[in-house]
Amino acid sequence: MIRATVMATFWDGRHGACTKFTYSRHHWSFMKTERPPARMRLPEGFSHLRADLGQILKDHRMGVKGVVGPISQDALALSVGITRVALSRIENGHTWPQGSTLDRIMEQLELDWPQVAIAGDSGRPALLFDGSLQGTRMYQLCQRLRVERKSLGWSLAELSRRSGVSASQLSRIERAQGGRSGVFTWHPGDLNVRPGHRRVVFGNPVLADLAAGRFDYGPDRES
């Protein structure tokens, strides 16, 4: 809130003199403030989102960069599940997207993490890395999946096409944020082992083979 003080002079005919007076006025001023840093968990090897994330997303949506043709704000917002106003605020740098929203935008625009985030150590543990044996195994499994995908030169969109798992879900899995979802299952050889000591594997055959390093062909060959 800003207080403004004004001084004015007028002719007082009754007293035949000039009189000065002051008055104060209050009004609200809304000032644009710098965005606080985004707080979301990123894949291992990335410390924070790029400062110009909004412009990057806008350029890829409009077809200036990337492989996706021009998409209107209305169309992208509808496919992502947010309002056009919310998407506009993200693109203009007024707000950071939520993690799930960014996952879906990246899926639609076929973006990968090196395009939207800065390499480095975030210092924040993955959600599944809770210190338990199973949490550790799930975290290691998620990291192996990402390492193998990158070694083949596959984007999240390419792995999504091959596996049938959405790119946004794959993104969460690689960040060890997939939760104990249907993509994980027990190792078939451990069914007689106590649950807390069973090995965890991917139920999806493509993800299971990739995490196990059983793909030995390049990105252009069909699985």
mmCIF file of C-alpha atoms in Angstrom:
data_model
loop_
_atom_site.group_PDB
_atom_site.id
_atom_site.type_symbol
_atom_site.label_atom_id
_atom_site.label_comp_id
_atom_site.label_asym_id
_atom_site.label_seq_id
_atom_site.Cartn_x
_atom_site.Cartn_y
_atom_site.Cartn_z
ATOM 1 C CA MET A 1 0.000 0.000 0.000
ATOM 2 C CA ILE A 2 1.280 3.468 -0.925
ATOM 3 C CA ARG A 3 0.340 6.724 0.843
ATOM 4 C CA ALA A 4 0.252 9.868 -1.339
ATOM 5 C CA THR A 5 0.208 13.346 0.205
ATOM 6 C CA VAL A 6 -1.132 16.226 -1.911
ATOM 7 C CA MET A 7 -0.927 19.966 -1.203
ATOM 8 C CA ALA A 8 -3.402 22.374 -2.831
ATOM 9 C CA THR A 9 -4.052 26.145 -2.719
ATOM 10 C CA PHE A 10 -7.417 27.836 -3.213
ATOM 11 C CA TRP A 11 -8.928 31.340 -2.868
ATOM 12 C CA ASP A 12 -11.070 31.782 0.198
ATOM 13 C CA GLY A 13 -13.466 34.577 -0.802
ATOM 14 C CA ARG A 14 -15.023 34.762 2.654
ATOM 15 C CA HIS A 15 -11.703 35.681 4.288
ATOM 16 C CA GLY A 16 -10.125 37.292 1.238
ATOM 17 C CA ALA A 17 -7.034 35.154 1.413
ATOM 18 C CA CYS A 18 -5.380 32.103 -0.057
ATOM 19 C CA THR A 19 -5.587 28.972 1.990
ATOM 20 C CA LYS A 20 -3.366 25.927 1.697
ATOM 21 C CA PHE A 21 -4.371 22.476 2.772
ATOM 22 C CA THR A 22 -3.092 18.945 2.469
ATOM 23 C CA TYR A 23 -4.789 15.609 2.276
ATOM 24 C CA SER A 24 -3.590 12.047 2.158
ATOM 25 C CA ARG A 25 -4.755 9.290 -0.111
ATOM 26 C CA HIS A 26 -4.031 5.583 0.152
ATOM 27 C CA HIS A 27 -4.049 3.184 -2.717
ATOM 28 C CA TRP A 28 -2.833 -0.316 -3.376
ATOM 29 C CA SER A 29 -0.008 -0.943 -5.782
ATOM 30 C CA PHE A 30 0.526 -4.450 -7.079
ATOM 31 C CA MET A 31 4.144 -4.898 -7.995
ATOM 32 C CA LYS A 32 5.515 -7.870 -9.917
ATOM 33 C CA THR A 33 7.917 -9.777 -7.728
ATOM 34 C CA GLU A 34 10.534 -12.280 -8.759
ATOM 35 C CA ARG A 35 9.399 -15.890 -8.684
ATOM 36 C CA PRO A 36 10.747 -17.989 -5.849
ATOM 37 C CA PRO A 37 12.723 -21.034 -7.006
ATOM 38 C CA ALA A 38 10.631 -23.975 -8.141
ATOM 39 C CA ARG A 39 10.429 -26.730 -5.554
ATOM 40 C CA MET A 40 10.077 -30.045 -7.325
ATOM 41 C CA ARG A 41 12.146 -33.183 -7.421
ATOM 42 C CA LEU A 42 14.175 -33.572 -10.580
ATOM 43 C CA PRO A 43 15.908 -36.647 -12.026
ATOM 44 C CA GLU A 44 19.320 -37.437 -10.614
ATOM 45 C CA GLY A 45 21.911 -35.241 -12.282
ATOM 46 C CA PHE A 46 19.742 -32.102 -12.461
ATOM 47 C CA SER A 47 19.751 -29.392 -9.828
ATOM 48 C CA HIS A 48 17.012 -26.939 -10.864
ATOM 49 C CA LEU A 49 14.738 -25.855 -13.685
ATOM 50 C CA ARG A 50 16.008 -23.355 -16.235
ATOM 51 C CA ALA A 51 15.154 -19.738 -15.469
ATOM 52 C CA ASP A 52 13.721 -19.295 -18.970
ATOM 53 C CA LEU A 53 11.570 -22.435 -18.736
ATOM 54 C CA GLY A 54 8.433 -20.545 -19.790
ATOM 55 C CA GLN A 55 10.043 -19.236 -22.977
ATOM 56 C CA ILE A 56 11.423 -22.702 -23.765
ATOM 57 C CA LEU A 57 7.955 -24.221 -23.474
ATOM 58 C CA LYS A 58 6.445 -21.426 -25.567
ATOM 59 C CA ASP A 59 9.057 -21.804 -28.324
ATOM 60 C CA HIS A 60 8.420 -25.536 -28.560
ATOM 61 C CA ARG A 61 4.644 -25.070 -28.481
ATOM 62 C CA MET A 62 4.798 -22.555 -31.322
ATOM 63 C CA GLY A 63 7.108 -24.770 -33.394
ATOM 64 C CA VAL A 64 10.031 -22.342 -33.217
ATOM 65 C CA LYS A 65 12.099 -25.162 -31.704
ATOM 66 C CA GLY A 66 11.672 -28.880 -31.318
ATOM 67 C CA VAL A 67 9.919 -31.491 -33.415
ATOM 68 C CA VAL A 68 6.281 -30.709 -32.631
ATOM 69 C CA GLY A 69 4.323 -28.475 -34.971
ATOM 70 C CA PRO A 70 2.611 -25.284 -33.769
ATOM 71 C CA ILE A 71 -0.032 -25.907 -31.105
ATOM 72 C CA SER A 72 -2.444 -23.272 -29.817
ATOM 73 C CA GLN A 73 -2.494 -22.424 -26.133
ATOM 74 C CA ASP A 74 -6.086 -23.641 -25.916
ATOM 75 C CA ALA A 75 -5.221 -27.022 -27.451
ATOM 76 C CA LEU A 76 -2.160 -27.625 -25.299
ATOM 77 C CA ALA A 77 -3.906 -26.490 -22.120
ATOM 78 C CA LEU A 78 -6.805 -28.843 -22.856
ATOM 79 C CA SER A 79 -4.508 -31.827 -23.468
ATOM 80 C CA VAL A 80 -2.512 -31.090 -20.318
ATOM 81 C CA GLY A 81 -5.578 -30.526 -18.140
ATOM 82 C CA ILE A 82 -5.031 -26.887 -17.129
ATOM 83 C CA THR A 83 -6.628 -23.600 -18.164
ATOM 84 C CA ARG A 84 -5.302 -21.433 -20.969
ATOM 85 C CA VAL A 85 -4.698 -18.671 -18.408
ATOM 86 C CA ALA A 86 -2.571 -21.027 -16.294
ATOM 87 C CA LEU A 87 -0.532 -22.042 -19.353
ATOM 88 C CA SER A 88 -0.085 -18.396 -20.321
ATOM 89 C CA ARG A 89 1.242 -17.578 -16.849
ATOM 90 C CA ILE A 90 3.728 -20.437 -17.083
ATOM 91 C CA GLU A 91 4.931 -19.368 -20.536
ATOM 92 C CA ASN A 92 5.252 -15.732 -19.477
ATOM 93 C CA GLY A 93 7.344 -16.685 -16.449
ATOM 94 C CA HIS A 94 4.792 -15.553 -13.875
ATOM 95 C CA THR A 95 4.611 -18.950 -12.179
ATOM 96 C CA TRP A 96 6.310 -22.338 -12.141
ATOM 97 C CA PRO A 97 4.322 -25.395 -13.268
ATOM 98 C CA GLN A 98 3.587 -28.150 -10.804
ATOM 99 C CA GLY A 99 5.610 -31.304 -11.298
ATOM 100 C CA SER A 100 2.724 -33.298 -12.770
ATOM 101 C CA THR A 101 1.811 -30.403 -15.075
ATOM 102 C CA LEU A 102 5.371 -30.091 -16.345
ATOM 103 C CA ASP A 103 5.464 -33.849 -16.963
ATOM 104 C CA ARG A 104 2.368 -33.630 -19.165
ATOM 105 C CA ILE A 105 3.614 -30.537 -21.030
ATOM 106 C CA MET A 106 6.943 -32.260 -21.700
ATOM 107 C CA GLU A 107 5.068 -35.309 -22.959
ATOM 108 C CA GLN A 108 2.970 -33.257 -25.383
ATOM 109 C CA LEU A 109 5.943 -31.234 -26.662
ATOM 110 C CA GLU A 110 8.324 -34.259 -26.660
ATOM 111 C CA LEU A 111 10.819 -32.561 -24.391
ATOM 112 C CA ASP A 112 13.456 -34.225 -22.235
ATOM 113 C CA TRP A 113 15.080 -33.023 -19.015
ATOM 114 C CA PRO A 114 18.301 -31.592 -20.510
ATOM 115 C CA GLN A 115 16.081 -29.128 -22.394
ATOM 116 C CA VAL A 116 14.297 -27.784 -19.323
ATOM 117 C CA ALA A 117 16.676 -28.291 -16.390
ATOM 118 C CA ILE A 118 20.249 -27.451 -15.381
ATOM 119 C CA ALA A 119 22.728 -30.258 -14.731
ATOM 120 C CA GLY A 120 23.952 -30.526 -11.162
ATOM 121 C CA ASP A 121 23.220 -32.005 -7.763
ATOM 122 C CA SER A 122 19.922 -30.944 -6.210
ATOM 123 C CA GLY A 123 20.876 -32.374 -2.842
ATOM 124 C CA ARG A 124 17.358 -33.714 -2.403
ATOM 125 C CA PRO A 125 16.778 -37.475 -2.068
ATOM 126 C CA ALA A 126 14.296 -39.243 -4.319
ATOM 127 C CA LEU A 127 10.909 -39.980 -2.777
ATOM 128 C CA LEU A 128 11.350 -43.751 -2.961
ATOM 129 C CA PHE A 129 14.802 -43.617 -1.410
ATOM 130 C CA ASP A 130 13.531 -43.965 2.160
ATOM 131 C CA GLY A 131 16.406 -45.999 3.515
ATOM 132 C CA SER A 132 14.542 -49.315 3.393
ATOM 133 C CA LEU A 133 15.864 -52.225 1.378
ATOM 134 C CA GLN A 134 12.945 -52.096 -1.030
ATOM 135 C CA GLY A 135 13.078 -48.324 -1.329
ATOM 136 C CA THR A 136 16.748 -48.582 -2.231
ATOM 137 C CA ARG A 137 16.083 -51.300 -4.792
ATOM 138 C CA MET A 138 13.277 -49.346 -6.421
ATOM 139 C CA TYR A 139 15.437 -46.238 -6.566
ATOM 140 C CA GLN A 140 18.307 -48.177 -8.174
ATOM 141 C CA LEU A 141 15.912 -49.763 -10.652
ATOM 142 C CA CYS A 142 14.578 -46.352 -11.686
ATOM 143 C CA GLN A 143 18.104 -45.025 -12.132
ATOM 144 C CA ARG A 144 19.131 -48.011 -14.256
ATOM 145 C CA LEU A 145 16.159 -47.403 -16.507
ATOM 146 C CA ARG A 146 17.221 -43.815 -17.128
ATOM 147 C CA VAL A 147 20.888 -44.722 -17.687
ATOM 148 C CA GLU A 148 20.008 -47.424 -20.207
ATOM 149 C CA ARG A 149 17.525 -45.182 -22.025
ATOM 150 C CA LYS A 150 20.111 -42.439 -22.342
ATOM 151 C CA SER A 151 22.779 -44.889 -23.519
ATOM 152 C CA LEU A 152 20.515 -45.859 -26.425
ATOM 153 C CA GLY A 153 19.793 -42.226 -27.255
ATOM 154 C CA TRP A 154 16.076 -42.641 -26.671
ATOM 155 C CA SER A 155 13.884 -39.738 -25.660
ATOM 156 C CA LEU A 156 11.063 -40.213 -23.171
ATOM 157 C CA ALA A 157 8.664 -40.035 -26.123
ATOM 158 C CA GLU A 158 10.526 -42.853 -27.894
ATOM 159 C CA LEU A 159 10.463 -45.094 -24.835
ATOM 160 C CA SER A 160 6.794 -44.254 -24.374
ATOM 161 C CA ARG A 161 6.077 -45.334 -27.958
ATOM 162 C CA ARG A 162 7.891 -48.626 -27.471
ATOM 163 C CA SER A 163 6.604 -49.477 -24.001
ATOM 164 C CA GLY A 164 3.062 -48.100 -24.046
ATOM 165 C CA VAL A 165 3.748 -46.218 -20.793
ATOM 166 C CA SER A 166 3.055 -42.487 -21.010
ATOM 167 C CA ALA A 167 6.051 -40.179 -21.155
ATOM 168 C CA SER A 168 4.814 -38.297 -18.093
ATOM 169 C CA GLN A 169 4.681 -41.535 -16.098
ATOM 170 C CA LEU A 170 8.136 -42.515 -17.354
ATOM 171 C CA SER A 171 9.425 -39.125 -16.254
ATOM 172 C CA ARG A 172 8.081 -39.706 -12.749
ATOM 173 C CA ILE A 173 9.535 -43.211 -12.664
ATOM 174 C CA GLU A 174 12.994 -41.970 -13.632
ATOM 175 C CA ARG A 175 12.768 -39.374 -10.845
ATOM 176 C CA ALA A 176 11.839 -42.242 -8.480
ATOM 177 C CA GLN A 177 8.429 -40.641 -7.995
ATOM 178 C CA GLY A 178 6.378 -43.374 -9.616
ATOM 179 C CA GLY A 179 5.191 -44.575 -6.241
ATOM 180 C CA ARG A 180 4.359 -48.204 -5.747
ATOM 181 C CA SER A 181 2.364 -48.217 -8.960
ATOM 182 C CA GLY A 182 1.477 -51.002 -11.353
ATOM 183 C CA VAL A 183 4.754 -50.650 -13.267
ATOM 184 C CA PHE A 184 6.567 -52.476 -10.447
ATOM 185 C CA THR A 185 6.184 -56.121 -9.554
ATOM 186 C CA TRP A 186 7.998 -58.819 -7.607
ATOM 187 C CA HIS A 187 10.793 -60.764 -9.220
ATOM 188 C CA PRO A 188 9.248 -64.139 -10.229
ATOM 189 C CA GLY A 189 12.060 -65.997 -8.495
ATOM 190 C CA ASP A 190 11.314 -64.346 -5.137
ATOM 191 C CA LEU A 191 7.650 -65.237 -4.656
ATOM 192 C CA ASN A 192 8.522 -67.558 -1.757
ATOM 193 C CA VAL A 193 10.716 -64.923 -0.116
ATOM 194 C CA ARG A 194 9.406 -62.627 2.607
ATOM 195 C CA PRO A 195 7.943 -59.474 0.947
ATOM 196 C CA GLY A 196 10.431 -57.151 2.602
ATOM 197 C CA HIS A 197 13.322 -59.033 0.983
ATOM 198 C CA ARG A 198 11.915 -59.605 -2.486
ATOM 199 C CA ARG A 199 13.554 -58.043 -5.514
ATOM 200 C CA VAL A 200 11.534 -55.441 -7.395
ATOM 201 C CA VAL A 201 11.355 -55.440 -11.197
ATOM 202 C CA PHE A 202 9.334 -53.710 -13.879
ATOM 203 C CA GLY A 203 6.190 -55.550 -14.925
ATOM 204 C CA ASN A 204 6.292 -53.932 -18.359
ATOM 205 C CA PRO A 205 8.510 -56.186 -20.526
ATOM 206 C CA VAL A 206 10.126 -53.306 -22.416
ATOM 207 C CA LEU A 207 11.017 -51.458 -19.224
ATOM 208 C CA ALA A 208 12.217 -54.696 -17.621
ATOM 209 C CA ASP A 209 14.493 -55.545 -20.555
ATOM 210 C CA LEU A 210 15.815 -51.998 -20.769
ATOM 211 C CA ALA A 211 16.603 -51.740 -17.047
ATOM 212 C CA ALA A 212 18.313 -55.127 -17.193
ATOM 213 C CA GLY A 213 20.489 -53.995 -20.104
ATOM 214 C CA ARG A 214 19.056 -56.560 -22.511
ATOM 215 C CA PHE A 215 18.703 -54.078 -25.398
ATOM 216 C CA ASP A 216 21.729 -54.170 -27.680
ATOM 217 C CA TYR A 217 20.432 -52.315 -30.708
ATOM 218 C CA GLY A 218 20.305 -48.683 -31.717
ATOM 219 C CA PRO A 219 17.427 -46.236 -31.509
ATOM 220 C CA ASP A 220 16.283 -46.766 -35.112
ATOM 221 C CA ARG A 221 15.621 -50.481 -34.853
ATOM 222 C CA GLU A 222 12.181 -51.636 -33.762
ATOM 223 C CA SER A 223 11.839 -53.552 -30.508
#
